[in-house]
mmCIF file of N, CA and C in Angstrom:
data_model
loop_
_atom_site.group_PDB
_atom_site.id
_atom_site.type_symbol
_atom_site.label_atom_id
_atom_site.label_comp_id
_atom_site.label_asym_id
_atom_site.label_seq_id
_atom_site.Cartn_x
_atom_site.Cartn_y
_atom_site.Cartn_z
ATOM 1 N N UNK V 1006 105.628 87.371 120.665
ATOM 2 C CA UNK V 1006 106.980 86.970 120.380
ATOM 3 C C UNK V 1006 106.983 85.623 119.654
ATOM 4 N N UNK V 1007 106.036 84.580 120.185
ATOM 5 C CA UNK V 1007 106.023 83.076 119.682
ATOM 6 C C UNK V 1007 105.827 83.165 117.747
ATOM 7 N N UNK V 1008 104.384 84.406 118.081
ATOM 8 C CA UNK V 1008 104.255 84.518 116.807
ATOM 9 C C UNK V 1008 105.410 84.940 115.543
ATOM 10 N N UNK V 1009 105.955 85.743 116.195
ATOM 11 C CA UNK V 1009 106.969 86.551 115.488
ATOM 12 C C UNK V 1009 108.214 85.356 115.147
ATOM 13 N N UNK V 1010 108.363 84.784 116.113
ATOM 14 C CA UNK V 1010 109.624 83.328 115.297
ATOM 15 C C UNK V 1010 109.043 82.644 114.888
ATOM 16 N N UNK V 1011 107.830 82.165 114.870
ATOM 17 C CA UNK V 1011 106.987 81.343 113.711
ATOM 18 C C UNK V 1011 106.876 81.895 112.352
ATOM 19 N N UNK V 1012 106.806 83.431 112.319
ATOM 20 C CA UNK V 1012 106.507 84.047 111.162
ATOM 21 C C UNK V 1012 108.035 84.023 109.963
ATOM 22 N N UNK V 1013 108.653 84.224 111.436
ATOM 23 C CA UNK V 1013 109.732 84.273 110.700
ATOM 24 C C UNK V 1013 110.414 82.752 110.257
ATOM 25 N N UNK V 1014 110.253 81.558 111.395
ATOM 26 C CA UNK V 1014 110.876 80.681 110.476
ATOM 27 C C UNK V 1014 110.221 80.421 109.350
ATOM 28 N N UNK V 1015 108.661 80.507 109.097
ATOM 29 C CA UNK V 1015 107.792 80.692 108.371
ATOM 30 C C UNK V 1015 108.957 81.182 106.808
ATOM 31 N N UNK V 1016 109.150 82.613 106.620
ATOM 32 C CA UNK V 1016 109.683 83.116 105.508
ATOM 33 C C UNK V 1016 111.385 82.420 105.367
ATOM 34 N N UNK V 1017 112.141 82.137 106.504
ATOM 35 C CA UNK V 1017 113.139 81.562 106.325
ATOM 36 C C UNK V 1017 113.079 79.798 105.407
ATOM 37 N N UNK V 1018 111.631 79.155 105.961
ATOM 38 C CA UNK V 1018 112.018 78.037 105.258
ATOM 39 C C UNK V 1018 111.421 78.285 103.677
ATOM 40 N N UNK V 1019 110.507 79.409 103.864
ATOM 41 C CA UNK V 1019 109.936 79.567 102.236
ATOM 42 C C UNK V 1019 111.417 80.280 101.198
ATOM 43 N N UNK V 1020 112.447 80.193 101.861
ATOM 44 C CA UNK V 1020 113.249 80.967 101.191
ATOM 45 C C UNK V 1020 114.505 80.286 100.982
ATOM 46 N N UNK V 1021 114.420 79.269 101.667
ATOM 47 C CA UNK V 1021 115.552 78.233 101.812
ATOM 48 C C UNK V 1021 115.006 76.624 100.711
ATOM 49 N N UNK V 1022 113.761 77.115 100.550
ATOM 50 C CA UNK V 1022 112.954 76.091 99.781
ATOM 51 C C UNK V 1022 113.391 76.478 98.315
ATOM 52 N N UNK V 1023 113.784 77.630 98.228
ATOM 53 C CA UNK V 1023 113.576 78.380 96.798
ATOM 54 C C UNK V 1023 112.307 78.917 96.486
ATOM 55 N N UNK V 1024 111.328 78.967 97.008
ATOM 56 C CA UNK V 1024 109.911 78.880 96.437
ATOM 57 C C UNK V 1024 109.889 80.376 95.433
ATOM 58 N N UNK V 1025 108.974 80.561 94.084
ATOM 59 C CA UNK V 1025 108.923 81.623 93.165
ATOM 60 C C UNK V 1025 108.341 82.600 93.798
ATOM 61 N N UNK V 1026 107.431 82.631 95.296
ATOM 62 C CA UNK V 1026 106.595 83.075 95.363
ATOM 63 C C UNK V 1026 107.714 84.598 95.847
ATOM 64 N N UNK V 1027 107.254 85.475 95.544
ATOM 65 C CA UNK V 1027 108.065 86.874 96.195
ATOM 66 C C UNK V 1027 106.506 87.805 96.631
ATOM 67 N N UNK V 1028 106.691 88.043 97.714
ATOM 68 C CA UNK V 1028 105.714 89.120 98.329
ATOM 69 C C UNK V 1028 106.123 90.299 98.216
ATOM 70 N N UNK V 1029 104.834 91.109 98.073
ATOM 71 C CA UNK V 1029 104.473 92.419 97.422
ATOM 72 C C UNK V 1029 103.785 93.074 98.913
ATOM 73 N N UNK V 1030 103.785 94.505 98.719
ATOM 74 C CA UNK V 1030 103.131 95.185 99.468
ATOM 75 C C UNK V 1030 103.676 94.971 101.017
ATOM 76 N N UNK V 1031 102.467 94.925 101.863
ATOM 77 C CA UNK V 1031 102.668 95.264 103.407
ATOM 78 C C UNK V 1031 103.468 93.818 103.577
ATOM 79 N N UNK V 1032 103.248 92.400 103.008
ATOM 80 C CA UNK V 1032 103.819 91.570 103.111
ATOM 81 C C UNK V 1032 105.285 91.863 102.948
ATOM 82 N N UNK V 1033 105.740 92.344 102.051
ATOM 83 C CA UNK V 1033 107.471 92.375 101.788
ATOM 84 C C UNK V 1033 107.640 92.991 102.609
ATOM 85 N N UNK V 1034 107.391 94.544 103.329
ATOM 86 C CA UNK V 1034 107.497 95.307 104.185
ATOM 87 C C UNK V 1034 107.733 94.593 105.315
ATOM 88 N N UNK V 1035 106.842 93.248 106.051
ATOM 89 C CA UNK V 1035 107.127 92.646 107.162
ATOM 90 C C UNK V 1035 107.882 91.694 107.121
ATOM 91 N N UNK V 1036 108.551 91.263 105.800
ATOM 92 C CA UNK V 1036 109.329 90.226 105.852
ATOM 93 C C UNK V 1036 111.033 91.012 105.609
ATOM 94 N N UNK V 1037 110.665 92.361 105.275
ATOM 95 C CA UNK V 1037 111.753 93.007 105.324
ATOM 96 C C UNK V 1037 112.213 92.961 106.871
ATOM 97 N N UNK V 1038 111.295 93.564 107.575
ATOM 98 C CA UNK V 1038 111.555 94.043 108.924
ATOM 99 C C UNK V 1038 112.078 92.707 109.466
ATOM 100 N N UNK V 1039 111.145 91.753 109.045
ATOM 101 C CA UNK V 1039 111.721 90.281 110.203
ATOM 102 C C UNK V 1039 113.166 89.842 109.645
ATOM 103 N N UNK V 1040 113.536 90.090 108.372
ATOM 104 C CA UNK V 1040 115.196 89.276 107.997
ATOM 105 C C UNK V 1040 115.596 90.686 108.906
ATOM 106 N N UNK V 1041 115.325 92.187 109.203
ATOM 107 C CA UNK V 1041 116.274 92.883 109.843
ATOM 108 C C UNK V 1041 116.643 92.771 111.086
ATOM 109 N N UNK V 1042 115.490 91.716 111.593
ATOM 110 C CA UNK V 1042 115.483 91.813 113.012
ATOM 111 C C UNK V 1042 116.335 90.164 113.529
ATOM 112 N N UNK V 1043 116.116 89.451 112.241
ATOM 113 C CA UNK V 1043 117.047 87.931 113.094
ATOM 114 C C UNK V 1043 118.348 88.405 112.556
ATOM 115 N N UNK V 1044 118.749 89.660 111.742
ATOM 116 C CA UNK V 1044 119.925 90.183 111.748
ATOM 117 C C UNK V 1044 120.722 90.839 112.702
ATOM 118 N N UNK V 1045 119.551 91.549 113.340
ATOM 119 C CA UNK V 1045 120.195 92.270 114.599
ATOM 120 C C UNK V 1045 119.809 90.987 116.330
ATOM 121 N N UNK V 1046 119.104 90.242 115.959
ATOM 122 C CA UNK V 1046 119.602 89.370 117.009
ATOM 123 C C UNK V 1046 120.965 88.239 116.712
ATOM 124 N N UNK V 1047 121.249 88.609 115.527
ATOM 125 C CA UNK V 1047 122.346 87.630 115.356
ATOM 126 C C UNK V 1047 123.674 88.324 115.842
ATOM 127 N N UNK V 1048 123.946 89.508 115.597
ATOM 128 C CA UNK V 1048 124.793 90.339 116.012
ATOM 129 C C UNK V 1048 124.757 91.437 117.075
ATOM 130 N N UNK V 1049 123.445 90.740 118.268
ATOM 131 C CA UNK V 1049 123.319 91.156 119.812
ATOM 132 C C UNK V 1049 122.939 92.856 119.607
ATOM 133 N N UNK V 1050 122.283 93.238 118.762
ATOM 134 C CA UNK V 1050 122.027 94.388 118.648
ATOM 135 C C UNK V 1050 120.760 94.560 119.105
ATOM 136 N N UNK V 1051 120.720 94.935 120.876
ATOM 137 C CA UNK V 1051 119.541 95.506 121.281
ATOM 138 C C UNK V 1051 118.685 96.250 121.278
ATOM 139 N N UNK V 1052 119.243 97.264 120.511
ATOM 140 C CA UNK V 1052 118.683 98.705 120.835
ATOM 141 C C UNK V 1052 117.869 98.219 119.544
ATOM 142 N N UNK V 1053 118.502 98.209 118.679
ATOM 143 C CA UNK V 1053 117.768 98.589 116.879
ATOM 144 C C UNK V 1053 116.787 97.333 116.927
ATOM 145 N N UNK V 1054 117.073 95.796 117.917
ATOM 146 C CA UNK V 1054 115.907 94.762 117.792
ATOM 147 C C UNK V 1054 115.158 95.060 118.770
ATOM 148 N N UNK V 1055 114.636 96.431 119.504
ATOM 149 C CA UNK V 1055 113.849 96.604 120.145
ATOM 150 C C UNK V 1055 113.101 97.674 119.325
ATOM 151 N N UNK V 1056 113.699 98.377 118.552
ATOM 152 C CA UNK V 1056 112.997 99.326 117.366
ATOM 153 C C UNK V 1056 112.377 98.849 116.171
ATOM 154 N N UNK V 1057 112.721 97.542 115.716
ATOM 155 C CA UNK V 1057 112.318 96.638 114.598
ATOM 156 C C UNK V 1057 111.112 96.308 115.160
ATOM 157 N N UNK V 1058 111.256 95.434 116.141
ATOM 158 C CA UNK V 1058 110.350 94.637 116.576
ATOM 159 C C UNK V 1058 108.701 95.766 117.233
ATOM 160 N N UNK V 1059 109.212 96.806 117.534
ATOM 161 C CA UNK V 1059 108.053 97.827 117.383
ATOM 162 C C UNK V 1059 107.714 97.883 115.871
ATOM 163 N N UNK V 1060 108.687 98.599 115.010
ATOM 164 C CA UNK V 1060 108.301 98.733 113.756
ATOM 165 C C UNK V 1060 107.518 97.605 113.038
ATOM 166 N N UNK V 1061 107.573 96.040 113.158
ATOM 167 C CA UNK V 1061 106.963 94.675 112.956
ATOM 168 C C UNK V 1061 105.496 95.630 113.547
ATOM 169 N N UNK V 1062 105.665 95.517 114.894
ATOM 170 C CA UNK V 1062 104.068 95.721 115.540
ATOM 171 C C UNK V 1062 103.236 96.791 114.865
ATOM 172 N N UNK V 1063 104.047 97.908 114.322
ATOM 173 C CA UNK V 1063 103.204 99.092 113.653
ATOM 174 C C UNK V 1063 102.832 98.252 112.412
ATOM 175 N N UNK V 1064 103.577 97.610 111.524
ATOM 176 C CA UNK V 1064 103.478 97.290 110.115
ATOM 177 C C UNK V 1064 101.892 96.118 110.690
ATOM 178 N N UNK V 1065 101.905 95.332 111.407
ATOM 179 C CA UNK V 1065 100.888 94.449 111.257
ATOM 180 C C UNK V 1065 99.499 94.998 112.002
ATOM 181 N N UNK V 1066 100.167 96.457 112.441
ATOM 182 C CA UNK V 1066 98.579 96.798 113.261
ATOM 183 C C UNK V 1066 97.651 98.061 111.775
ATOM 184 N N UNK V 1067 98.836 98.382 111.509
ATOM 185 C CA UNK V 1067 98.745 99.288 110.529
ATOM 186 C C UNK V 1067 98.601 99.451 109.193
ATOM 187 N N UNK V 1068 99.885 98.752 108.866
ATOM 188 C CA UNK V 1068 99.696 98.589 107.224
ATOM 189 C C UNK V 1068 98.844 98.228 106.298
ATOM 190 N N UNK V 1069 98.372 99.145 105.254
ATOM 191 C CA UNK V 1069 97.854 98.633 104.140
ATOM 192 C C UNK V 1069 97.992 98.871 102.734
ATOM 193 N N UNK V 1070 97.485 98.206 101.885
ATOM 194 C CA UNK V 1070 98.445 98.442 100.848
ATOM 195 C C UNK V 1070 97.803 99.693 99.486
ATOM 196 N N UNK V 1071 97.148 100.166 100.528
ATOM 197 C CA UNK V 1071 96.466 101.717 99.754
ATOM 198 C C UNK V 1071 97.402 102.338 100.366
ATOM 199 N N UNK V 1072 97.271 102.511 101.245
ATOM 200 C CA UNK V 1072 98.893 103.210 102.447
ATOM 201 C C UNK V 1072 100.294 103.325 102.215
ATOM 202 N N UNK V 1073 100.448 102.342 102.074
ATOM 203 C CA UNK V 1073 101.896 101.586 101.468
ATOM 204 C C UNK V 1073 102.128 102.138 100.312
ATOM 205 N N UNK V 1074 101.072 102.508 99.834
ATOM 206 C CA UNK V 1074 101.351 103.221 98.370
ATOM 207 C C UNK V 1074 101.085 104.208 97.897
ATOM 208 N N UNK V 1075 100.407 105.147 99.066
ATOM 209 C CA UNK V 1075 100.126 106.432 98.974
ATOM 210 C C UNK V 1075 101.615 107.002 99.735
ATOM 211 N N UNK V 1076 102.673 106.044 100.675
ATOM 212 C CA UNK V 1076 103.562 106.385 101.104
ATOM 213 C C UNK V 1076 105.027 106.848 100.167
ATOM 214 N N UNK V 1077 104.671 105.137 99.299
ATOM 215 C CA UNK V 1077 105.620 105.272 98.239
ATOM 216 C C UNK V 1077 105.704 105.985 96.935
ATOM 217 N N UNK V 1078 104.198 106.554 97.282
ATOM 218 C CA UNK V 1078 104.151 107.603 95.916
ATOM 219 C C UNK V 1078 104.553 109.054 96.761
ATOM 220 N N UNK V 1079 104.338 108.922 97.706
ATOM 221 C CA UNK V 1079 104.948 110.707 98.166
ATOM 222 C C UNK V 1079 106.816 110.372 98.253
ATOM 223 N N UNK V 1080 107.585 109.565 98.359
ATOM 224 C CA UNK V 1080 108.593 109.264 98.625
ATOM 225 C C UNK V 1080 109.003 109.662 97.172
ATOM 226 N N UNK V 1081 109.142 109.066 96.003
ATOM 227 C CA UNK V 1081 108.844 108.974 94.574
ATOM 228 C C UNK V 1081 108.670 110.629 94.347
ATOM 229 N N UNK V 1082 107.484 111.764 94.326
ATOM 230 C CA UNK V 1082 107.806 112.820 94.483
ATOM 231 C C UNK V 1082 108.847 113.935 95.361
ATOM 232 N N UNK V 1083 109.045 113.167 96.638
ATOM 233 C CA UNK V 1083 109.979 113.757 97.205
ATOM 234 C C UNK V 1083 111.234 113.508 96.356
ATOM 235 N N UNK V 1084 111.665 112.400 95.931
ATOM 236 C CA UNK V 1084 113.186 112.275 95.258
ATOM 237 C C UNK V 1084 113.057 113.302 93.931
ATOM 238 N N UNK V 1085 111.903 113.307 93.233
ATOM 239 C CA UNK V 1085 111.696 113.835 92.135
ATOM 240 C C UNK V 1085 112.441 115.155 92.258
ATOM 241 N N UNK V 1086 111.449 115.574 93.045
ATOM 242 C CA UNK V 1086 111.881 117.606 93.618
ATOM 243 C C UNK V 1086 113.111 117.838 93.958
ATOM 244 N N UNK V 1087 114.196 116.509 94.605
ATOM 245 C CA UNK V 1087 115.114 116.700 94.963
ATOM 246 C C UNK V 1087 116.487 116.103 93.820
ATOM 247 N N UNK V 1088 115.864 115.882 92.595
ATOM 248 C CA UNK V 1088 116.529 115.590 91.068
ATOM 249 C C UNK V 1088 116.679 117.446 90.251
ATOM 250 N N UNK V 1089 115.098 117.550 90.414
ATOM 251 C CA UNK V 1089 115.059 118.833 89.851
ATOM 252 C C UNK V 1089 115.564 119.928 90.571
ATOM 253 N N UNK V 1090 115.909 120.580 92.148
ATOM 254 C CA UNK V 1090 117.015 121.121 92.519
ATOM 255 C C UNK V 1090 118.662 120.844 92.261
ATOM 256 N N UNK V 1091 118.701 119.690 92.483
ATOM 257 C CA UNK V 1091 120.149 119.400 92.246
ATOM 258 C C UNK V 1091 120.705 119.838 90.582
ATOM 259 N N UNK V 1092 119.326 119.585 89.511
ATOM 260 C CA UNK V 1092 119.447 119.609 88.096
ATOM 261 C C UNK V 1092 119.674 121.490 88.439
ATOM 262 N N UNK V 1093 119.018 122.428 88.878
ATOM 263 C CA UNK V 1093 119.021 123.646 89.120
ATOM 264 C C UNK V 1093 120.245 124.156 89.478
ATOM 265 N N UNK V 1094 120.580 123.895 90.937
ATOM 266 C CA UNK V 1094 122.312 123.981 91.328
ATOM 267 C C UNK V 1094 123.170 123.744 90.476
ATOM 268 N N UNK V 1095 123.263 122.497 89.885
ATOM 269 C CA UNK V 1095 124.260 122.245 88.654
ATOM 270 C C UNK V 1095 124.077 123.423 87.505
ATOM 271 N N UNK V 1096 123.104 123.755 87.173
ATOM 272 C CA UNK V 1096 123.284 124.714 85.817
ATOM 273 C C UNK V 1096 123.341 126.324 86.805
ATOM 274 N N UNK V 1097 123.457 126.461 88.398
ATOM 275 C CA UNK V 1097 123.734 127.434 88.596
ATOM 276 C C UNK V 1097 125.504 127.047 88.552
ATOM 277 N N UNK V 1098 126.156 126.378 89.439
ATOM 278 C CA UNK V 1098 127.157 126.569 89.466
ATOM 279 C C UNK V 1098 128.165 126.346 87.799
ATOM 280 N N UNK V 1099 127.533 125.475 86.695
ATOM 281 C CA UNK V 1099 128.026 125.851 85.420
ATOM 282 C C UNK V 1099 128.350 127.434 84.831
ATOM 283 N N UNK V 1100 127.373 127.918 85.350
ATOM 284 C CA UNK V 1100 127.493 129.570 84.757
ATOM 285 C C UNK V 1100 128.757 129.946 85.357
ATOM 286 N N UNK V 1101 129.099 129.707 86.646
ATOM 287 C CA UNK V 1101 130.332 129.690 87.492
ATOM 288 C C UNK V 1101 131.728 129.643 86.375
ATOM 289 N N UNK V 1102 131.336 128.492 85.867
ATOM 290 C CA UNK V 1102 132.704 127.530 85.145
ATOM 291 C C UNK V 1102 133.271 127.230 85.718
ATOM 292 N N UNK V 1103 133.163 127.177 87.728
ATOM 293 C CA UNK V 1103 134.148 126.329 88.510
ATOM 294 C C UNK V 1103 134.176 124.788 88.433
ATOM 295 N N UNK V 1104 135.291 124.733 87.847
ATOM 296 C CA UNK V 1104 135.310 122.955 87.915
ATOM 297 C C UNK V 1104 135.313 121.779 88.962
ATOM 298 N N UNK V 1105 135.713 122.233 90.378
ATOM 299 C CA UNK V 1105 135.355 121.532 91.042
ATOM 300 C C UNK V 1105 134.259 121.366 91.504
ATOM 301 N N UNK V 1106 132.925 122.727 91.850
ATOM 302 C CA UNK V 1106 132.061 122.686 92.053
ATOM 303 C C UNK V 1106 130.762 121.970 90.883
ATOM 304 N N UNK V 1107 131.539 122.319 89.710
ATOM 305 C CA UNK V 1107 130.395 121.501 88.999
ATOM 306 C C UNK V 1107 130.675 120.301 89.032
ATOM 307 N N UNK V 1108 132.099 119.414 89.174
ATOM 308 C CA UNK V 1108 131.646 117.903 89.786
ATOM 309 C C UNK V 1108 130.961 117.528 90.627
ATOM 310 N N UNK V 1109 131.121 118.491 91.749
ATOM 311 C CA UNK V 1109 130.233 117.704 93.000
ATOM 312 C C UNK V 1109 129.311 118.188 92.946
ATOM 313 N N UNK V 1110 128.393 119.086 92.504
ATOM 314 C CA UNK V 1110 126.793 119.350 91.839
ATOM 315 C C UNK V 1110 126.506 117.960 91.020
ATOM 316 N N UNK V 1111 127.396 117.545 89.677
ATOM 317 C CA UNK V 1111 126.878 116.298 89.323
ATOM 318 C C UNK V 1111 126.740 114.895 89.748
ATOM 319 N N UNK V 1112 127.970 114.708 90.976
ATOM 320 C CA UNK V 1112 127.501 113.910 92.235
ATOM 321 C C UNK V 1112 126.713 113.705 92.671
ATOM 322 N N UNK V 1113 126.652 114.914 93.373
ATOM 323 C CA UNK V 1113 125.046 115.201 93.908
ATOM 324 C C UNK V 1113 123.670 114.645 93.244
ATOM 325 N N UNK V 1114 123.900 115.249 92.036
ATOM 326 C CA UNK V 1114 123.178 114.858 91.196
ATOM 327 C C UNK V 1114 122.532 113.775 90.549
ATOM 328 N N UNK V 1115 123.744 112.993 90.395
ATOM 329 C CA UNK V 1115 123.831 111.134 90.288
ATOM 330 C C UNK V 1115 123.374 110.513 91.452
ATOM 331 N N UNK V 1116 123.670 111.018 92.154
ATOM 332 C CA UNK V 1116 123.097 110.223 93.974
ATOM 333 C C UNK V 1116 121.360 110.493 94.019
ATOM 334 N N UNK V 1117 121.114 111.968 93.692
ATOM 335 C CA UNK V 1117 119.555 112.004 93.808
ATOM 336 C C UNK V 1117 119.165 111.181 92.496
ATOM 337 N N UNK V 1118 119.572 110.894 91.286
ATOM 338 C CA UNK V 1118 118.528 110.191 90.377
ATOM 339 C C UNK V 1118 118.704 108.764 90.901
ATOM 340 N N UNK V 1119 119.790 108.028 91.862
ATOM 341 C CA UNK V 1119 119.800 106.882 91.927
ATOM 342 C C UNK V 1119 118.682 106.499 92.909
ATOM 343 N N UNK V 1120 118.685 107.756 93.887
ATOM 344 C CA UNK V 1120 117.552 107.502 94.869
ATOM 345 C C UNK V 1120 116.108 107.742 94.627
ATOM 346 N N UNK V 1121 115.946 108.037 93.601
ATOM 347 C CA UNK V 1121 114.356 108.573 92.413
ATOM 348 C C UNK V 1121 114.714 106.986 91.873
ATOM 349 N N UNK V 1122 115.372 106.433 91.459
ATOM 350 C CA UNK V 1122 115.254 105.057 90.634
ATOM 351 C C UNK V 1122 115.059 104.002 91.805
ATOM 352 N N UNK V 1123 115.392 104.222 93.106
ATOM 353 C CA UNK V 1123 115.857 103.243 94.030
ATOM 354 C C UNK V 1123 113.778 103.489 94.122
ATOM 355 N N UNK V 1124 113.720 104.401 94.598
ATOM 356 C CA UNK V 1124 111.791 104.745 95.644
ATOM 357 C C UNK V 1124 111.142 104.351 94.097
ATOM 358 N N UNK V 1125 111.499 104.690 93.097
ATOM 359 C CA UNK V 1125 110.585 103.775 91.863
ATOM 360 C C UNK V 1125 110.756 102.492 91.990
ATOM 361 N N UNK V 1126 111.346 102.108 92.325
ATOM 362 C CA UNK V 1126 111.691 100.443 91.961
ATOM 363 C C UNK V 1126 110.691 100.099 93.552
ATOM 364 N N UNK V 1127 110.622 100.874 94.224
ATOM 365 C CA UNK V 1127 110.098 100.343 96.000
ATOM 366 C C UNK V 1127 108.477 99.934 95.288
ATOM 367 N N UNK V 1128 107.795 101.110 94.465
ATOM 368 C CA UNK V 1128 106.374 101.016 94.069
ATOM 369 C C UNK V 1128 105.732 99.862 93.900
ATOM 370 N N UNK V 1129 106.824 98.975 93.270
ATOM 371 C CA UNK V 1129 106.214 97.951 92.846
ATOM 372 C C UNK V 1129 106.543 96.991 93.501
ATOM 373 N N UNK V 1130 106.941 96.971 94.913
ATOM 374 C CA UNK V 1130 107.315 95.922 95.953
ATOM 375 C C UNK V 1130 106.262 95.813 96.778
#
């Protein structure tokens, strides 16, 4: 625990400093988890800062950054497959010519490429 508020005032004062430095890999991953977790002790949220604070313990017993990126490359194909169905549905329900259904196919649609752009953009974190 001692460690864990050291770590964290640790990234709080590197961030309050301004410093350029931005961490990559299993590092961002644990500094993700720690701003989530003085978030959920700020707003008495037990349950989810007892699930973080496991998730912290997996990331530092576990993580690495061959891992980390064999994770974020299957994530990255998963959105992919789920661009190219939605692209499928949409040109099924076009044949339709129902107009409401082909909006919310291209919804759909817009939501899966944002989440294929969101897990690309993770790769390089």
């Amino acid at each position: 625990m001692k460690k864990q508020l050291i770590s964290l005032s640790v990234v709080l004062c590197c961030m309050a400093a301004g410093t350029a430095y931005a961490a990559t890999g299993c590092e961002a991953k644990k500094q993700d988890i720690q701003q989530e977790i003085a978030y959920a002790r700020e707003h008495g949220n037990t349950a989810r800062l007892s699930g973080l604070e496991k998730a912290l313990r997996e990331a530092n017993e576990h993580c690495t950054e061959s891992g980390l990126l064999t994770e974020r490359q299957e994530k990255v194909a998963e959105k992919q497959r789920k661009v190219e169905e939605r692209e499928q549905d949409l040109r099924g329900v076009e044949v339709d010519g129902r107009i409401k259904k082909i909006e919310k196919q291209k919804r759909k649609l817009a939501e899966a490429r944002e989440e294929l752009e969101e897990a690309k953009a993770d790769l390089n974190r």
